């Protein structure tokens, strides 16, 4: 059966730990200069981006290359995607060429449609609703620092918009069992159906209006832009609605001793977080960015069966 990675619910706890251990090994190998692998030798992976990207696109292209494969870059305007070809057709056509499809777009239903009709793994590189590759990497970043401490004993904090990243953190908390405090302004909470299902599985997920309350005792404080891609027309209103939801040194001071600051990037210093926090000792934002490569290599190896 084909394994997809469209939501955090697509893999099991043991599969996540397998990916973390493998990513850790691949990171060490790469740092020692040994990163030419052959898992994808002679095979191509489609990389389709219908929204801007720096980290996700470049890290996936490098990951595919370093696994011995070839990334095939597609975009909306030079493919038949923008000319109305049914996704049910494109899925079957691309399955004849590619080992997997990595896709970033607006509507997540496009990914589920491609997965339904195709026979290759579909990897969600961000939709309006979710960003699982980023949260997978963020949890790996935390996992690396925890040593012998258990991930499920940690309290993670999310401050700001209940956006694609927040939805994914909620699903990750449901699957992996850690505590999650979210502080979001009224009207900007994560999707109701995602929250409702997750609450039933993990009562340690809590929603508040107070960033200081949410950060209390947290191992990691997370945030993201106030205006995500596709919401540009709401920017002015959002800046006002989020004015009390900035991560600053007062918020970080409420977190647990040694807590880290996380942001998927790109950031707007001075909006969702102060420049002081982004540049502080507690900040792991560039480590998260680097880890995208290692974790996505481990994910691709796991999700694309090796040819024998
Ligand atoms: N964090 C992240 O997904 O960044 P990009 O938009 O640059 O890919
Ligand atoms: N929430 C942001 C994440 C960017 C990586 C967006 O969707 O634009």
Short mmCIF file of C-alpha atoms and ligand atoms in Angstrom, two decimals:
data_model
loop_
_atom_site.label_atom_id
_atom_site.label_comp_id
_atom_site.label_asym_id
_atom_site.label_seq_id
_atom_site.Cartn_x
_atom_site.Cartn_y
_atom_site.Cartn_z
CA UNK A 1 0.00 0.00 0.00
CA UNK A 2 1.24 3.51 -0.82
CA UNK A 3 2.14 5.65 2.20
CA UNK A 4 1.39 9.36 1.84
CA UNK A 5 2.42 12.24 4.12
CA UNK A 6 -0.43 14.70 3.78
CA UNK A 7 -1.34 15.10 7.45
CA UNK A 8 0.48 14.27 10.67
CA UNK A 9 -2.00 11.43 11.14
CA UNK A 10 -0.58 9.54 8.15
CA UNK A 11 2.30 7.95 10.11
CA UNK A 12 2.48 6.10 13.43
CA UNK A 13 4.46 6.95 16.57
CA UNK A 14 7.03 4.21 15.86
CA UNK A 15 7.40 5.38 12.26
CA UNK A 16 8.10 8.92 13.51
CA UNK A 17 10.81 7.66 15.88
CA UNK A 18 12.32 5.62 13.06
CA UNK A 19 12.48 8.80 10.91
CA UNK A 20 14.02 10.81 13.79
CA UNK A 21 16.73 8.21 14.38
CA UNK A 22 17.53 7.96 10.69
CA UNK A 23 17.58 11.78 10.31
CA UNK A 24 20.01 12.00 13.22
CA UNK A 25 22.31 9.47 11.51
CA UNK A 26 22.04 11.21 8.12
CA UNK A 27 22.84 14.56 9.75
CA UNK A 28 26.02 13.18 11.31
CA UNK A 29 27.03 11.51 8.04
CA UNK A 30 26.49 14.67 6.02
CA UNK A 31 28.47 16.74 8.49
CA UNK A 32 31.38 14.34 8.02
CA UNK A 33 31.12 14.77 4.25
CA UNK A 34 29.46 11.43 3.50
CA UNK A 35 26.14 12.15 1.93
CA UNK A 36 26.03 10.52 -1.46
CA UNK A 37 23.42 7.82 -1.10
CA UNK A 38 21.70 5.65 -3.68
CA UNK A 39 18.21 5.08 -2.32
CA UNK A 40 16.67 7.02 -5.24
CA UNK A 41 19.32 6.14 -7.83
CA UNK A 42 17.94 6.46 -11.35
CA UNK A 43 14.56 7.72 -10.15
CA UNK A 44 12.76 11.04 -10.33
CA UNK A 45 10.64 12.84 -7.74
CA UNK A 46 8.19 15.56 -8.84
CA UNK A 47 8.42 18.87 -6.98
CA UNK A 48 5.38 21.04 -7.69
CA UNK A 49 5.17 24.47 -6.05
CA UNK A 50 2.15 26.70 -6.49
CA UNK A 51 3.19 29.10 -3.68
CA UNK A 52 6.48 30.80 -2.87
CA UNK A 53 9.19 28.81 -1.05
CA UNK A 54 12.87 29.01 -0.17
CA UNK A 55 13.48 26.32 2.48
CA UNK A 56 11.04 23.62 1.44
CA UNK A 57 11.81 23.68 -2.24
CA UNK A 58 15.60 23.90 -1.93
CA UNK A 59 15.80 21.34 0.89
CA UNK A 60 13.63 18.85 -1.05
CA UNK A 61 15.67 19.35 -4.23
CA UNK A 62 18.93 18.81 -2.31
CA UNK A 63 17.45 15.84 -0.43
CA UNK A 64 16.37 14.11 -3.66
CA UNK A 65 19.79 14.79 -5.24
CA UNK A 66 21.68 13.56 -2.19
CA UNK A 67 19.65 10.33 -2.26
CA UNK A 68 20.84 9.79 -5.84
CA UNK A 69 17.56 10.83 -7.48
CA UNK A 70 16.52 13.65 -9.76
CA UNK A 71 14.02 16.35 -8.77
CA UNK A 72 11.63 17.30 -11.59
CA UNK A 73 10.45 20.85 -10.95
CA UNK A 74 6.93 21.71 -12.09
CA UNK A 75 4.86 24.80 -11.63
CA UNK A 76 1.35 25.86 -12.41
CA UNK A 77 1.98 27.97 -15.46
CA UNK A 78 4.07 25.65 -17.55
CA UNK A 79 2.16 22.43 -16.83
CA UNK A 80 -1.36 21.37 -17.78
CA UNK A 81 -2.42 21.82 -14.12
CA UNK A 82 -3.53 25.38 -14.89
CA UNK A 83 -5.41 24.39 -18.03
CA UNK A 84 -8.06 22.28 -16.39
CA UNK A 85 -6.71 18.74 -16.80
CA UNK A 86 -8.52 16.67 -14.16
CA UNK A 87 -6.27 15.82 -11.20
CA UNK A 88 -7.52 12.24 -11.50
CA UNK A 89 -5.80 12.12 -14.92
CA UNK A 90 -2.61 13.98 -13.88
CA UNK A 91 -2.22 11.64 -10.89
CA UNK A 92 -2.22 8.53 -13.08
CA UNK A 93 0.03 10.12 -15.72
CA UNK A 94 2.66 11.26 -13.18
CA UNK A 95 2.55 7.90 -11.38
CA UNK A 96 3.95 6.39 -14.57
CA UNK A 97 7.10 8.52 -14.35
CA UNK A 98 7.81 9.56 -10.78
CA UNK A 99 8.75 7.81 -7.53
CA UNK A 100 6.81 10.41 -5.47
CA UNK A 101 5.25 13.85 -5.74
CA UNK A 102 6.10 16.71 -3.35
CA UNK A 103 3.46 19.41 -3.64
CA UNK A 104 2.78 22.88 -2.17
CA UNK A 105 -0.52 24.48 -3.01
CA UNK A 106 -3.60 26.20 -1.53
CA UNK A 107 -6.36 23.59 -1.24
CA UNK A 108 -5.45 20.38 0.52
CA UNK A 109 -8.22 18.52 -1.33
CA UNK A 110 -5.93 18.64 -4.39
CA UNK A 111 -3.42 16.46 -2.55
CA UNK A 112 -6.03 13.97 -1.41
CA UNK A 113 -7.36 13.78 -4.97
CA UNK A 114 -3.86 13.11 -6.36
CA UNK A 115 -3.28 10.47 -3.66
CA UNK A 116 -6.64 8.85 -4.39
CA UNK A 117 -6.02 8.45 -8.12
CA UNK A 118 -2.25 7.99 -8.29
CA UNK A 119 -0.08 5.10 -7.15
CA UNK A 120 2.92 7.07 -5.82
CA UNK A 121 3.40 8.75 -2.41
CA UNK A 122 2.12 12.33 -2.15
CA UNK A 123 4.07 14.57 0.27
CA UNK A 124 2.45 17.75 1.57
CA UNK A 125 4.94 20.62 1.23
CA UNK A 126 2.36 23.08 2.73
CA UNK A 127 -1.29 23.79 2.07
CA UNK A 128 -3.65 26.38 3.54
CA UNK A 129 -4.48 23.81 6.22
CA UNK A 130 -1.24 22.03 7.10
CA UNK A 131 2.57 22.00 6.94
CA UNK A 132 3.57 18.52 8.17
CA UNK A 133 7.16 18.47 6.83
CA UNK A 134 7.94 21.59 8.89
CA UNK A 135 6.36 20.31 12.11
CA UNK A 136 8.08 16.94 11.62
CA UNK A 137 11.40 18.81 11.43
CA UNK A 138 10.56 21.02 14.39
CA UNK A 139 9.78 17.99 16.53
CA UNK A 140 13.03 16.37 15.38
CA UNK A 141 14.88 19.56 16.42
CA UNK A 142 13.31 19.26 19.85
CA UNK A 143 13.90 15.47 20.00
CA UNK A 144 17.64 15.98 19.35
CA UNK A 145 17.88 18.35 22.31
CA UNK A 146 15.83 16.25 24.72
CA UNK A 147 18.41 13.49 25.16
CA UNK A 148 16.89 10.97 27.56
CA UNK A 149 13.83 13.15 28.33
CA UNK A 150 10.56 11.93 26.83
CA UNK A 151 8.85 13.95 24.08
CA UNK A 152 5.43 13.03 25.46
CA UNK A 153 6.34 14.69 28.81
CA UNK A 154 7.06 18.05 27.15
CA UNK A 155 4.84 21.13 27.01
CA UNK A 156 4.98 23.02 23.71
CA UNK A 157 3.55 26.49 23.29
CA UNK A 158 2.12 28.08 20.14
CA UNK A 159 1.52 31.84 20.07
CA UNK A 160 -0.21 33.71 17.23
CA UNK A 161 -2.24 32.59 14.26
CA UNK A 162 -4.15 29.31 14.30
CA UNK A 163 -2.86 28.69 10.78
CA UNK A 164 -1.51 25.72 8.79
CA UNK A 165 1.43 25.36 11.22
CA UNK A 166 -0.81 25.54 14.32
CA UNK A 167 -3.26 22.97 12.85
CA UNK A 168 -0.33 20.63 12.28
CA UNK A 169 1.05 21.12 15.79
CA UNK A 170 -2.41 20.20 17.14
CA UNK A 171 -2.45 16.97 15.10
CA UNK A 172 1.14 16.20 16.12
CA UNK A 173 0.19 16.60 19.80
CA UNK A 174 -2.72 14.19 19.26
CA UNK A 175 -0.41 11.58 17.66
CA UNK A 176 2.72 11.99 19.84
CA UNK A 177 1.01 12.85 23.13
CA UNK A 178 2.90 15.99 24.25
CA UNK A 179 1.19 18.95 25.93
CA UNK A 180 0.30 21.92 23.70
CA UNK A 181 -0.76 25.37 24.91
CA UNK A 182 -2.05 27.65 22.16
CA UNK A 183 -2.60 31.39 22.54
CA UNK A 184 -4.56 32.79 19.58
CA UNK A 185 -6.73 35.90 19.23
CA UNK A 186 -10.49 35.36 18.98
CA UNK A 187 -11.41 34.35 15.44
CA UNK A 188 -7.92 33.05 14.65
CA UNK A 189 -8.01 29.65 16.35
CA UNK A 190 -6.91 26.42 14.61
CA UNK A 191 -9.62 24.69 12.57
CA UNK A 192 -12.50 23.61 14.83
CA UNK A 193 -12.71 20.02 13.51
CA UNK A 194 -8.95 19.51 13.93
CA UNK A 195 -9.06 20.83 17.51
CA UNK A 196 -12.17 18.86 18.44
CA UNK A 197 -10.77 15.52 17.29
CA UNK A 198 -7.37 16.20 18.90
CA UNK A 199 -8.91 17.22 22.27
CA UNK A 200 -10.67 13.85 22.42
CA UNK A 201 -7.34 12.03 22.06
CA UNK A 202 -5.10 14.35 24.08
CA UNK A 203 -6.58 16.40 26.94
CA UNK A 204 -3.20 18.17 27.33
CA UNK A 205 -4.10 20.49 24.39
CA UNK A 206 -5.26 23.86 25.72
CA UNK A 207 -6.40 27.10 24.07
CA UNK A 208 -6.05 30.50 25.77
CA UNK A 209 -6.05 34.19 24.80
CA UNK A 210 -2.93 34.94 26.87
CA UNK A 211 0.59 34.45 25.44
CA UNK A 212 2.08 34.71 28.96
CA UNK A 213 -0.24 32.00 30.26
CA UNK A 214 0.44 29.75 27.25
CA UNK A 215 4.22 30.07 27.63
CA UNK A 216 4.23 29.19 31.35
CA UNK A 217 6.61 26.22 31.82
CA UNK A 218 6.90 25.42 28.09
CA UNK A 219 9.96 23.62 26.70
CA UNK A 220 9.54 25.33 23.32
CA UNK A 221 7.81 28.55 22.30
CA UNK A 222 6.64 28.58 18.69
CA UNK A 223 5.24 31.24 16.44
CA UNK A 224 4.75 32.03 12.74
CA UNK A 225 3.84 35.01 10.57
CA UNK A 226 0.53 36.77 11.27
CA UNK A 227 -0.30 36.82 7.54
CA UNK A 228 0.23 33.57 5.66
CA UNK A 229 0.56 33.17 1.90
CA UNK A 230 -2.79 33.86 0.27
CA UNK A 231 -3.97 36.20 3.09
CA UNK A 232 -2.09 39.32 1.94
CA UNK A 233 -5.29 41.42 1.60
CA UNK A 234 -5.92 40.94 5.38
CA UNK A 235 -2.47 42.15 6.42
CA UNK A 236 -3.45 45.50 7.99
CA UNK A 237 -6.36 44.03 9.97
CA UNK A 238 -4.22 41.13 11.14
CA UNK A 239 -1.44 43.44 12.38
CA UNK A 240 -4.03 45.11 14.64
CA UNK A 241 -5.73 41.88 15.75
CA UNK A 242 -2.38 40.26 16.66
CA UNK A 243 -0.79 43.24 18.41
CA UNK A 244 -0.84 41.51 21.82
CA UNK A 245 0.49 38.22 20.45
CA UNK A 246 4.16 39.00 19.86
CA UNK A 247 6.79 36.68 21.32
CA UNK A 248 9.12 38.94 23.30
CA UNK A 249 11.54 38.50 26.19
CA UNK A 250 8.65 38.65 28.72
CA UNK A 251 6.97 35.71 27.02
CA UNK A 252 10.26 33.76 26.84
CA UNK A 253 10.88 34.48 30.54
CA UNK A 254 7.67 32.58 31.40
CA UNK A 255 8.88 29.43 29.61
CA UNK A 256 10.81 26.63 31.33
CA UNK A 257 14.52 27.18 32.07
CA UNK A 258 16.50 26.41 28.88
CA UNK A 259 13.38 26.72 26.69
CA UNK A 260 13.92 27.18 22.96
CA UNK A 261 12.30 29.64 20.56
CA UNK A 262 11.07 28.14 17.27
CA UNK A 263 9.83 29.69 14.03
CA UNK A 264 9.45 27.90 10.70
CA UNK A 265 10.65 31.03 8.85
CA UNK A 266 10.32 33.27 6.90
CA UNK A 267 9.94 35.67 9.87
CA UNK A 268 8.98 39.31 10.13
CA UNK A 269 11.21 40.52 12.98
CA UNK A 270 9.31 43.04 15.11
CA UNK A 271 5.89 41.58 14.24
CA UNK A 272 5.25 38.03 15.49
CA UNK A 273 8.55 37.99 17.45
CA UNK A 274 11.05 40.63 18.46
CA UNK A 275 14.41 40.65 16.71
CA UNK A 276 15.96 40.17 20.16
CA UNK A 277 14.16 36.84 20.59
CA UNK A 278 14.89 35.66 17.02
CA UNK A 279 18.60 36.39 17.50
CA UNK A 280 18.75 35.16 21.11
CA UNK A 281 20.64 32.14 22.45
CA UNK A 282 17.30 30.40 22.88
CA UNK A 283 16.47 30.66 19.18
CA UNK A 284 16.86 27.52 17.06
CA UNK A 285 15.34 28.93 13.87
CA UNK A 286 18.36 28.28 11.63
CA UNK A 287 18.86 24.81 13.08
CA UNK A 288 15.23 24.06 12.18
CA UNK A 289 15.92 25.28 8.64
CA UNK A 290 18.99 23.04 8.29
CA UNK A 291 17.14 20.07 9.75
CA UNK A 292 14.54 20.26 6.97
CA UNK A 293 17.14 18.63 4.70
CA UNK A 294 18.08 15.77 7.04
CA UNK A 295 14.51 14.99 8.06
CA UNK A 296 13.14 15.09 4.52
CA UNK A 297 15.91 12.70 3.38
CA UNK A 298 14.81 10.30 6.13
CA UNK A 299 11.15 10.82 5.14
CA UNK A 300 11.83 10.18 1.43
CA UNK A 301 13.79 7.02 2.27
CA UNK A 302 10.95 5.80 4.46
CA UNK A 303 8.08 6.68 2.15
CA UNK A 304 9.59 5.59 -1.19
CA UNK A 305 10.36 1.87 -1.17
CA UNK A 306 13.84 1.12 -2.52
CA UNK A 307 13.89 -0.76 -5.84
CA UNK A 308 15.45 -4.21 -5.57
N1 LIG B 1 9.37 27.11 6.45
C1 LIG B 1 9.10 27.01 5.13
O1 LIG B 1 8.33 26.18 4.68
O2 LIG B 1 9.75 27.94 4.37
P1 LIG B 1 9.58 28.18 2.82
O3 LIG B 1 8.25 28.85 2.61
O4 LIG B 1 10.72 29.07 2.45
O5 LIG B 1 9.61 26.87 2.11
N1 LIG B 2 2.01 30.00 7.70
C1 LIG B 2 2.98 30.34 6.69
C2 LIG B 2 4.08 29.34 6.69
C3 LIG B 2 5.18 29.63 5.70
C4 LIG B 2 6.25 28.57 5.71
C5 LIG B 2 2.31 30.42 5.33
O1 LIG B 2 1.48 29.56 5.03
O2 LIG B 2 2.60 31.35 4.59
#
